[in-house]
Short mmCIF file of C-alpha atoms in Angstrom, two decimals:
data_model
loop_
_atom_site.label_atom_id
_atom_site.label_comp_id
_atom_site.label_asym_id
_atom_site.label_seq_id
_atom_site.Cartn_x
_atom_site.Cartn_y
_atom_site.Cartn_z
CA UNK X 2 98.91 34.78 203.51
CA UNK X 3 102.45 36.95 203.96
CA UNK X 4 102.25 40.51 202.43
CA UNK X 5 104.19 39.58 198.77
CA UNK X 6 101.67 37.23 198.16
CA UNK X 7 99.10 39.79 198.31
CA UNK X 8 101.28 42.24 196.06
CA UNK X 9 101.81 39.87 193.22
CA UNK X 10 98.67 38.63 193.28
CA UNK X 11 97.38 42.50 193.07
CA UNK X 12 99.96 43.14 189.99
CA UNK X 13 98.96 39.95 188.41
CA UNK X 14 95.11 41.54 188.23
CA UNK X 15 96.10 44.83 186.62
CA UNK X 16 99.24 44.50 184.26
CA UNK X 17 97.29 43.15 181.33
CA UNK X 18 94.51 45.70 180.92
CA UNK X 19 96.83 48.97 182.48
CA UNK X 20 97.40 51.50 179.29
CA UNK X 21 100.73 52.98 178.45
CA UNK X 22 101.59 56.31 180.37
CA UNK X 23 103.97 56.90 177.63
CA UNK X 24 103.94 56.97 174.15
CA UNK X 25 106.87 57.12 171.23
CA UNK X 26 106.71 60.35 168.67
CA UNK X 27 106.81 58.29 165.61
CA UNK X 28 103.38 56.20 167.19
CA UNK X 29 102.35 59.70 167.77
CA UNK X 30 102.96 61.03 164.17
CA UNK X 31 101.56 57.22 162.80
CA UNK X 32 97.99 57.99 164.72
CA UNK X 33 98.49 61.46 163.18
CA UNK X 34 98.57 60.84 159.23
CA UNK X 35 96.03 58.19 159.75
CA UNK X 36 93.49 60.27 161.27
CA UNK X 37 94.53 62.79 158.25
CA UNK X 38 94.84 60.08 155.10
CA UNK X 39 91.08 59.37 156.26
CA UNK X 40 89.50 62.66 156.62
CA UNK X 41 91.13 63.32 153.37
CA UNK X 42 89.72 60.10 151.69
CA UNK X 43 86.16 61.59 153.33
CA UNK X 44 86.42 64.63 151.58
CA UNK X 45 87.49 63.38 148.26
CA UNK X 46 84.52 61.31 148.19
CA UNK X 47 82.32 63.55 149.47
CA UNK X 48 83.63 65.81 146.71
CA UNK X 49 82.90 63.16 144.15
CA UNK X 50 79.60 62.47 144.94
CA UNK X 51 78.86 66.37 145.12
CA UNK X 52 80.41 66.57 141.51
CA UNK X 53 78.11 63.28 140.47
CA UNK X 54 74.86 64.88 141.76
CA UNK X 55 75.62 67.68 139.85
CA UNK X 56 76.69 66.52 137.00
CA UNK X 57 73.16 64.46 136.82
CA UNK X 58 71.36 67.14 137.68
CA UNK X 59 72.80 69.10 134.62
CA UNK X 60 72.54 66.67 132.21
CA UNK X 61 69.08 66.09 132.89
CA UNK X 62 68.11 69.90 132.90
CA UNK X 63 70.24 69.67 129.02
CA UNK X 64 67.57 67.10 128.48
CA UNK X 65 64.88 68.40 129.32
CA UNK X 66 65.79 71.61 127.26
CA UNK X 67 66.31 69.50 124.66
CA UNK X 68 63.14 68.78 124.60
CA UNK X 69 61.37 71.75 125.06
CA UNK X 70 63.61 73.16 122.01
CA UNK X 71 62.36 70.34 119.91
CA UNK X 72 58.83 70.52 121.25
CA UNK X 73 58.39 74.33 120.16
CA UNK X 74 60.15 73.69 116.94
CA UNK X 75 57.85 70.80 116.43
CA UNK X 76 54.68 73.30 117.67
CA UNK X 77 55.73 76.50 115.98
CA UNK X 78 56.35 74.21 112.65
CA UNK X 79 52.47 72.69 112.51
CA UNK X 80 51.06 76.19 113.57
CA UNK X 81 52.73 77.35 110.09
CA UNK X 82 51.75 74.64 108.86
CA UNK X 83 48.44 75.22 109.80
CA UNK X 84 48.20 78.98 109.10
CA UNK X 85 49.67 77.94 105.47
CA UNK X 86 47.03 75.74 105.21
CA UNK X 87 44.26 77.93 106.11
CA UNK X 88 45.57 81.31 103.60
CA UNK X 89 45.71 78.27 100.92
CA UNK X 90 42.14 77.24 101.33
CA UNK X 91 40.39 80.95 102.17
CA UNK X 92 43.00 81.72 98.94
CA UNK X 93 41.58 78.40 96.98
CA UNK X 94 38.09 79.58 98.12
CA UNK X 95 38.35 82.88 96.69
CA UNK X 96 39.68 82.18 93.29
CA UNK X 97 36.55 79.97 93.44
CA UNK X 98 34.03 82.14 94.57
CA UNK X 99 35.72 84.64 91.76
CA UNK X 100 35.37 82.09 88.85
CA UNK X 101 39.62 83.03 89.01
CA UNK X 102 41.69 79.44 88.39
CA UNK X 103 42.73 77.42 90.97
CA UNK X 104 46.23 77.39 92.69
CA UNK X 105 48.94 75.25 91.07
CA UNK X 106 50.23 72.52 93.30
CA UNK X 107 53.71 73.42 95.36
CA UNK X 108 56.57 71.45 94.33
CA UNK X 109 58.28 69.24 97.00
CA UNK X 110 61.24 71.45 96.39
CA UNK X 111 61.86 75.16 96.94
CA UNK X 112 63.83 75.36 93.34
CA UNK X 113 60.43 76.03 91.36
CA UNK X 114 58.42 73.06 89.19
CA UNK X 115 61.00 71.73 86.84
CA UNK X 116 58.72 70.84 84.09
CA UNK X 117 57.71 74.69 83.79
CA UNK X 118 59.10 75.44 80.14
CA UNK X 119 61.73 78.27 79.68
CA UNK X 120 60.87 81.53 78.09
CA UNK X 121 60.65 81.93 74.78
CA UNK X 122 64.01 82.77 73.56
CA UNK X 123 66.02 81.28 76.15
CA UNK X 124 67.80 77.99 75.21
CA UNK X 125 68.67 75.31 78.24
CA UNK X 126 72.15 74.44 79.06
CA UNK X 127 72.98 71.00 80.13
CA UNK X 128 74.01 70.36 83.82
CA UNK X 129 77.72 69.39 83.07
CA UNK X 130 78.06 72.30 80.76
CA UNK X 131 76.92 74.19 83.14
CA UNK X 132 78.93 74.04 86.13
CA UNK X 133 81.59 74.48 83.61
CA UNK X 134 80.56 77.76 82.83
CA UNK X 135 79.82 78.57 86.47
CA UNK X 136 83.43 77.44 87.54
CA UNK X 137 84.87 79.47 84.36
CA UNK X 138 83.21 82.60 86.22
CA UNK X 139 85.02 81.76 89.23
CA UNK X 140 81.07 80.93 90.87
CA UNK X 141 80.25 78.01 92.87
CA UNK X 142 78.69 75.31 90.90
CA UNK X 143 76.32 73.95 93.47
CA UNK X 144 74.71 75.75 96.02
CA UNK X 145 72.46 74.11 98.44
CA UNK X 146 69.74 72.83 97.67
CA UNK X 147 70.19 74.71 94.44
CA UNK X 148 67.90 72.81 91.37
CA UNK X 149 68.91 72.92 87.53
CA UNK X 150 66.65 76.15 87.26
CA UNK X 151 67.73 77.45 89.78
CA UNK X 152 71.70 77.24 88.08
CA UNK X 153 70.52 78.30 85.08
CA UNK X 154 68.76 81.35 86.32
CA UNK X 155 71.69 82.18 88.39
CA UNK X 156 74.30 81.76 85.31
CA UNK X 157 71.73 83.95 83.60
CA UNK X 158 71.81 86.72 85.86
CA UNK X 159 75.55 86.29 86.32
CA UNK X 160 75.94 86.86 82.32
CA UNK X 161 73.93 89.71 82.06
CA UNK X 162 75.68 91.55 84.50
CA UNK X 163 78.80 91.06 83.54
CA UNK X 164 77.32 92.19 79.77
CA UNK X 165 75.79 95.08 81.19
CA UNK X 166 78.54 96.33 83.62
CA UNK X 167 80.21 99.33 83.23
CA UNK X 168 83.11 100.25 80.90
CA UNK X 169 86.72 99.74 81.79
CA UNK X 170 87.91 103.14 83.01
CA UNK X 171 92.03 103.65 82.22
CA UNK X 172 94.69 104.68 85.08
CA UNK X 173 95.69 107.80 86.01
CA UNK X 174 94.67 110.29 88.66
CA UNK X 175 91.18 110.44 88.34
CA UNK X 176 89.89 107.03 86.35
CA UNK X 177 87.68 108.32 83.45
CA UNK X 178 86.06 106.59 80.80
CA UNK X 179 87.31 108.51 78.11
CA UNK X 180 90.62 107.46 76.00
CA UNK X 181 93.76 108.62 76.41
CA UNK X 182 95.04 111.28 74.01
CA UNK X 183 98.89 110.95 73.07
CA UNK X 184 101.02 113.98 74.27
CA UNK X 185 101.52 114.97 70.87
CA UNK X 186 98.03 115.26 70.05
CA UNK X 187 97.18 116.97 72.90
CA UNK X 188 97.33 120.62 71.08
CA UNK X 189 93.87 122.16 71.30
CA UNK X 190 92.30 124.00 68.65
CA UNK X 191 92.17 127.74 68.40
CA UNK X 192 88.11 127.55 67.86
CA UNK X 193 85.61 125.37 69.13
CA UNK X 194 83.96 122.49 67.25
CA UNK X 195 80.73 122.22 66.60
CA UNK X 196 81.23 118.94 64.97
CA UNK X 197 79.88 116.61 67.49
CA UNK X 198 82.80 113.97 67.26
CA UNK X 199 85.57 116.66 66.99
CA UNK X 200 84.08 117.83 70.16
CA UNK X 201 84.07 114.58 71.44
CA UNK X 202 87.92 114.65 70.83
CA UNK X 203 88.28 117.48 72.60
CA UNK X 204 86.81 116.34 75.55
CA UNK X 205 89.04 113.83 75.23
CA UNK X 206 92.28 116.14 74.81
CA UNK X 207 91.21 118.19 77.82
CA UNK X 208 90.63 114.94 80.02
CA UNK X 209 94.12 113.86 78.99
CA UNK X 210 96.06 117.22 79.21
CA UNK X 211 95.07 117.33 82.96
CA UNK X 212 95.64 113.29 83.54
CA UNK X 213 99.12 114.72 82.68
CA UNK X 214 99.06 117.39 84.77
CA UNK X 215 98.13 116.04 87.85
CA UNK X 216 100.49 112.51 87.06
CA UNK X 217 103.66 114.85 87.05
CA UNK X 218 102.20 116.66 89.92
CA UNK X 219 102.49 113.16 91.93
CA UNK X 220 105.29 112.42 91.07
CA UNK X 221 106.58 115.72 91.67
CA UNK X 222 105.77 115.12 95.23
CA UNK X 223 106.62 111.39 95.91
CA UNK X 224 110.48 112.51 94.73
CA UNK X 225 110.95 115.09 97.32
CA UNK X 226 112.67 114.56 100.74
CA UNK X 227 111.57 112.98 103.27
CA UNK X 228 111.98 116.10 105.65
CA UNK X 229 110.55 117.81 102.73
CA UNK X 230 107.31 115.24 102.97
CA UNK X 231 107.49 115.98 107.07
CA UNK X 232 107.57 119.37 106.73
CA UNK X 233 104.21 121.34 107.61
CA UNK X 234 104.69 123.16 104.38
CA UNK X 235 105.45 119.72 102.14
CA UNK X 236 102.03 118.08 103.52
CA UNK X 237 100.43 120.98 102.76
CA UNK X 238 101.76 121.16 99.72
CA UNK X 239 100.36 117.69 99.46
CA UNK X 240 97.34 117.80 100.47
CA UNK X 241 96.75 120.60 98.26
CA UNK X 242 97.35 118.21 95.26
CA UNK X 243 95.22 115.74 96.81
CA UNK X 244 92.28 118.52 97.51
CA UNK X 245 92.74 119.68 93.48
CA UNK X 246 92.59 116.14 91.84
CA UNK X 247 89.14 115.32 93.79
CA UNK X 248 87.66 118.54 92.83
CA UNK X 249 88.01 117.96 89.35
CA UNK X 250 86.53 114.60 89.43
CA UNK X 251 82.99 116.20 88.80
CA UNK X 252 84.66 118.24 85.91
CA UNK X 253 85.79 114.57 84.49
CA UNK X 254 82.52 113.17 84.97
CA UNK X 255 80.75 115.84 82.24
CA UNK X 256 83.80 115.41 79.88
CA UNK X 257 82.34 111.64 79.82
CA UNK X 258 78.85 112.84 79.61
CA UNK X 259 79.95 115.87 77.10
CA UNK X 260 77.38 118.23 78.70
CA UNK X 261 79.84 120.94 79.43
CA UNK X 262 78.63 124.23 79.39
CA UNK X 263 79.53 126.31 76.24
CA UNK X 264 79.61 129.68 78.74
CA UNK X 265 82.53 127.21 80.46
CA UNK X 266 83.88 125.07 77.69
CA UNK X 267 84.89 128.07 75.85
CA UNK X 268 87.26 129.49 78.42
CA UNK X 269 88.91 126.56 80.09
CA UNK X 270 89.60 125.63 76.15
CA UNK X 271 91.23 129.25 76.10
CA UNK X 272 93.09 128.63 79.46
CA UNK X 273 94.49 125.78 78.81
CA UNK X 274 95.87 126.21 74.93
CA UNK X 275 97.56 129.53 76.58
CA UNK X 276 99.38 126.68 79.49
CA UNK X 277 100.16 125.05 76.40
CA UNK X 278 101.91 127.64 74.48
CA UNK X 279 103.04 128.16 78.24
CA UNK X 280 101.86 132.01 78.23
CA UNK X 281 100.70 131.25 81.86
CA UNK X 282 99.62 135.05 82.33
CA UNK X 283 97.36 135.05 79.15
CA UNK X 284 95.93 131.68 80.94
CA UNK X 285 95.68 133.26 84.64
CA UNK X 286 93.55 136.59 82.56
CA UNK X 287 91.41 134.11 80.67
CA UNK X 288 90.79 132.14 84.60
CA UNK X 289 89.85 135.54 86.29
CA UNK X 290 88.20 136.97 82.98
CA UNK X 291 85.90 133.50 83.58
CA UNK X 292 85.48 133.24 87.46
CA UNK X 293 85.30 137.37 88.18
CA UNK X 294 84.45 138.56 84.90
CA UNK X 295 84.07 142.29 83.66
CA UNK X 296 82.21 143.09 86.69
CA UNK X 297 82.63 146.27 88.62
CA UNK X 298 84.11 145.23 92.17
CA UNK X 299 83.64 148.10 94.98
CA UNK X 300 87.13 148.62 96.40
CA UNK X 301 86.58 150.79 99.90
CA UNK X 302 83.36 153.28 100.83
CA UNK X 303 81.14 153.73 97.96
CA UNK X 304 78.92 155.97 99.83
CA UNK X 305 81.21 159.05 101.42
CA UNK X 306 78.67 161.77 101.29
CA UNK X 307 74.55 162.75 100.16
CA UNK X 308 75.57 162.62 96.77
CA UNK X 309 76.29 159.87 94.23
CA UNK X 310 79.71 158.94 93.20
CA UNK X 311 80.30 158.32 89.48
CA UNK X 312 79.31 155.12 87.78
CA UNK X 313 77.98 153.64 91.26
CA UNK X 314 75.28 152.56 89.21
CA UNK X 315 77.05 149.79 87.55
CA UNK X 316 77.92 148.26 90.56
CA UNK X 317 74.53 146.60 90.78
CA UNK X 318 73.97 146.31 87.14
CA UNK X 319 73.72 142.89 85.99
CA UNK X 320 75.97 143.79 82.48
CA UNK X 321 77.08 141.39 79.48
CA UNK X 322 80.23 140.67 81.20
CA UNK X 323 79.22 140.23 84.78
CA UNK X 324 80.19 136.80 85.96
CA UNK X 325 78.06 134.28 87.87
CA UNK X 326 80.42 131.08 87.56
CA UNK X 327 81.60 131.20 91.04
CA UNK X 328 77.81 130.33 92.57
CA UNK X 329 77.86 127.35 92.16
CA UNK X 330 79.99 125.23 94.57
CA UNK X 331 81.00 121.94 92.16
CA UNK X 332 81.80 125.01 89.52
CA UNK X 333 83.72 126.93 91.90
CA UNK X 334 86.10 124.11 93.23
CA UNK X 335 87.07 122.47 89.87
CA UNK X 336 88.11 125.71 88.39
CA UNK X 337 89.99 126.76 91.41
CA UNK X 338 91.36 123.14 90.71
CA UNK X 339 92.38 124.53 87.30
CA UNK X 340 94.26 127.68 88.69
CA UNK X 341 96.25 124.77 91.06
CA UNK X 342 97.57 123.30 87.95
CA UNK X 343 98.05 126.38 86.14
CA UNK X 344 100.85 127.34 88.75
CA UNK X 345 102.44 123.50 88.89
CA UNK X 346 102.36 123.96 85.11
CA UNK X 347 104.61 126.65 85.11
CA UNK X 348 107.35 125.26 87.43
CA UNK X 349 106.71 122.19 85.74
CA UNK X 350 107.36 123.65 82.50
CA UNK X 351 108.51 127.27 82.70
CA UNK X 352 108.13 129.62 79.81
CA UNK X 353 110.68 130.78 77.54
CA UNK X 354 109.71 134.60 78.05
CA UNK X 355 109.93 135.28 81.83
CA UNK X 356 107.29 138.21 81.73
CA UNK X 357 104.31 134.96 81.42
CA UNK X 358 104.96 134.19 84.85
CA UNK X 359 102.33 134.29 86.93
CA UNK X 360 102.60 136.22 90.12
#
């Protein structure tokens, strides 16, 4: 056998099973997103599965609480049922042992027995006519699990205390109970009644002389500027107002009540028929003859030397005319209140003789 024979019989053996030396980019990049398009399809359905366990598992651990809710419900419902059962009988068994009457039987309903009559004097309302009335009241008409008696009772309470509530107070300032006095009837009286409904009028004049007062004062204010209104000496202004009208609420309460103090009554009547003859100075002495009095004041040393100074003495007498107003605190504020609308009173509405200005 010559040497070629050999050779292709050699390369005959081999060329079918020799691999490629050399491969192409795109078989490169094909090999490439396969291996990659499977180890993502892996890892989606590994994913998947982890999100199936889990989901499983959660679902049966909201089971399983579930049931445990609905088992201690379930428990916790027959122990009260139980411990209801046992204060019934040792109750039962001591009414007995007592010679007391027994227990009535509990309705199947929490609205009360509906065959217990109503109280003597109260007359039953039919159903329909009765959620009229409670829609006319701007009520529900049904609640839950609401019986008849149980409407009824609850229209009945409604009623009352809308009969019993309070009375309707009018506008102004300070709401008060009291009627309004026209401006022209306003004028106070020179004495002071002792007829109890002409004092009840001039509760009423007094209440509505300083409704006025402090209304004009308000609007007084809200017609300024607004720099005015900025200013550090308009809000206090302001607030001033605001400080006056609350203090005199108290002073508004006993003109309702008409418990005023005569020792008090008197001079705030004197005080304010003086604003109202606008002789603001005679007002401002009656203010200072009420909150100060006739009172000696020490003004400086009263003690220079060993010996006593004249009429020391009545500095610690407690005289006719001392004054001991200003003590109390509610006192003290709604009469300082008072001076406030003295001097808004008199820029308000000045006097015809300038010498009743007050300072």
């Amino acid at each position: 056998m010559d040497f070629a024979s050999l050779m292709s019989k050699e390369i005959s053996k081999t060329s079918g099973a020799a691999p490629k030396k050399y491969l192409k980019r795109a078989e490169l990049e094909a090999e490439r997103e396969a291996t990659y398009i499977a180890s993502q399809k892996a890892m989606q359905a590994e994913r998947e599965e982890k999100a199936a366990r889990k989901r499983k598992l959660e679902e049966e651990e909201a089971a399983r609480s579930q049931e445990r809710e609905a088992k201690r419900k379930r428990l916790a419902e027959e122990s009260r049922r139980r411990r209801e059962e046992e204060e019934e009988k040792k109750e039962r068994a001591r009414r007995k042992r007592l010679g007391l009457p027994d227990l009535p039987p509990k309705a199947a309903d929490g609205g009360g027995n509906e065959d217990t009559p109503l109280p003597e004097g109260e007359e039953d309302i039919p159903d329909a006519n009765l959620i009229t009335k409670l829609r006319a009241l701007n009520e529900p008409a049904i609640l839950f699990g609401e019986s008849h008696r149980s409407r009824l009772r609850r229209y009945r309470r409604l009623t009352n205390t809308a009969e019993n509530s309070s009375p309707a107070l009018t506008p102004g300032p300070i709401p008060t109970s009291l009627l309004p006095v026209p401006e022209a009837d306003m004028k106070l009286p020179a004495t002071l009644p002792t007829d109890p409904a002409d004092l009840a009028f001039l509760y009423r004049q007094l209440a509505s002389y300083f409704t006025l007062i402090l209304t004009e004062w308000e609007i007084a204010l809200s017609q300024r500027p607004e720099s005015v209104k900025g200013s550090f000496q308009g809000k206090a202004a302001y607030t001033a107002m605001v400080q006056a009208r609350e203090n005199m609420r108290p002073l508004f309460r006993r003109f309702e009540r008409g418990d005023l103090e005569i020792g008090v009554l008197a001079p705030v009547v004197e005080i304010v028929r003086a604003a109202q003859e606008r002789r603001y100075v005679d007002a401002n002495d009656g203010y200072l003859t009420l909150s100060i009095g006739k009172a000696a004041w020490p003004i400086g040393v009263t003690m220079v030397g060993i010996h006593e100074r004249s009429a020391r003495e009545k500095l610690h007498e407690s005289g006719k005319g001392q004054a001991h107003i200003m003590s109390d605190e509610v006192t003290r504020k709604f009469l300082q209140s008072i001076k406030r609308c003295l001097s808004f009173a008199q820029t308000r509405w000045p006097p015809e003789d300038q010498l009743q200005l007050m300072g």
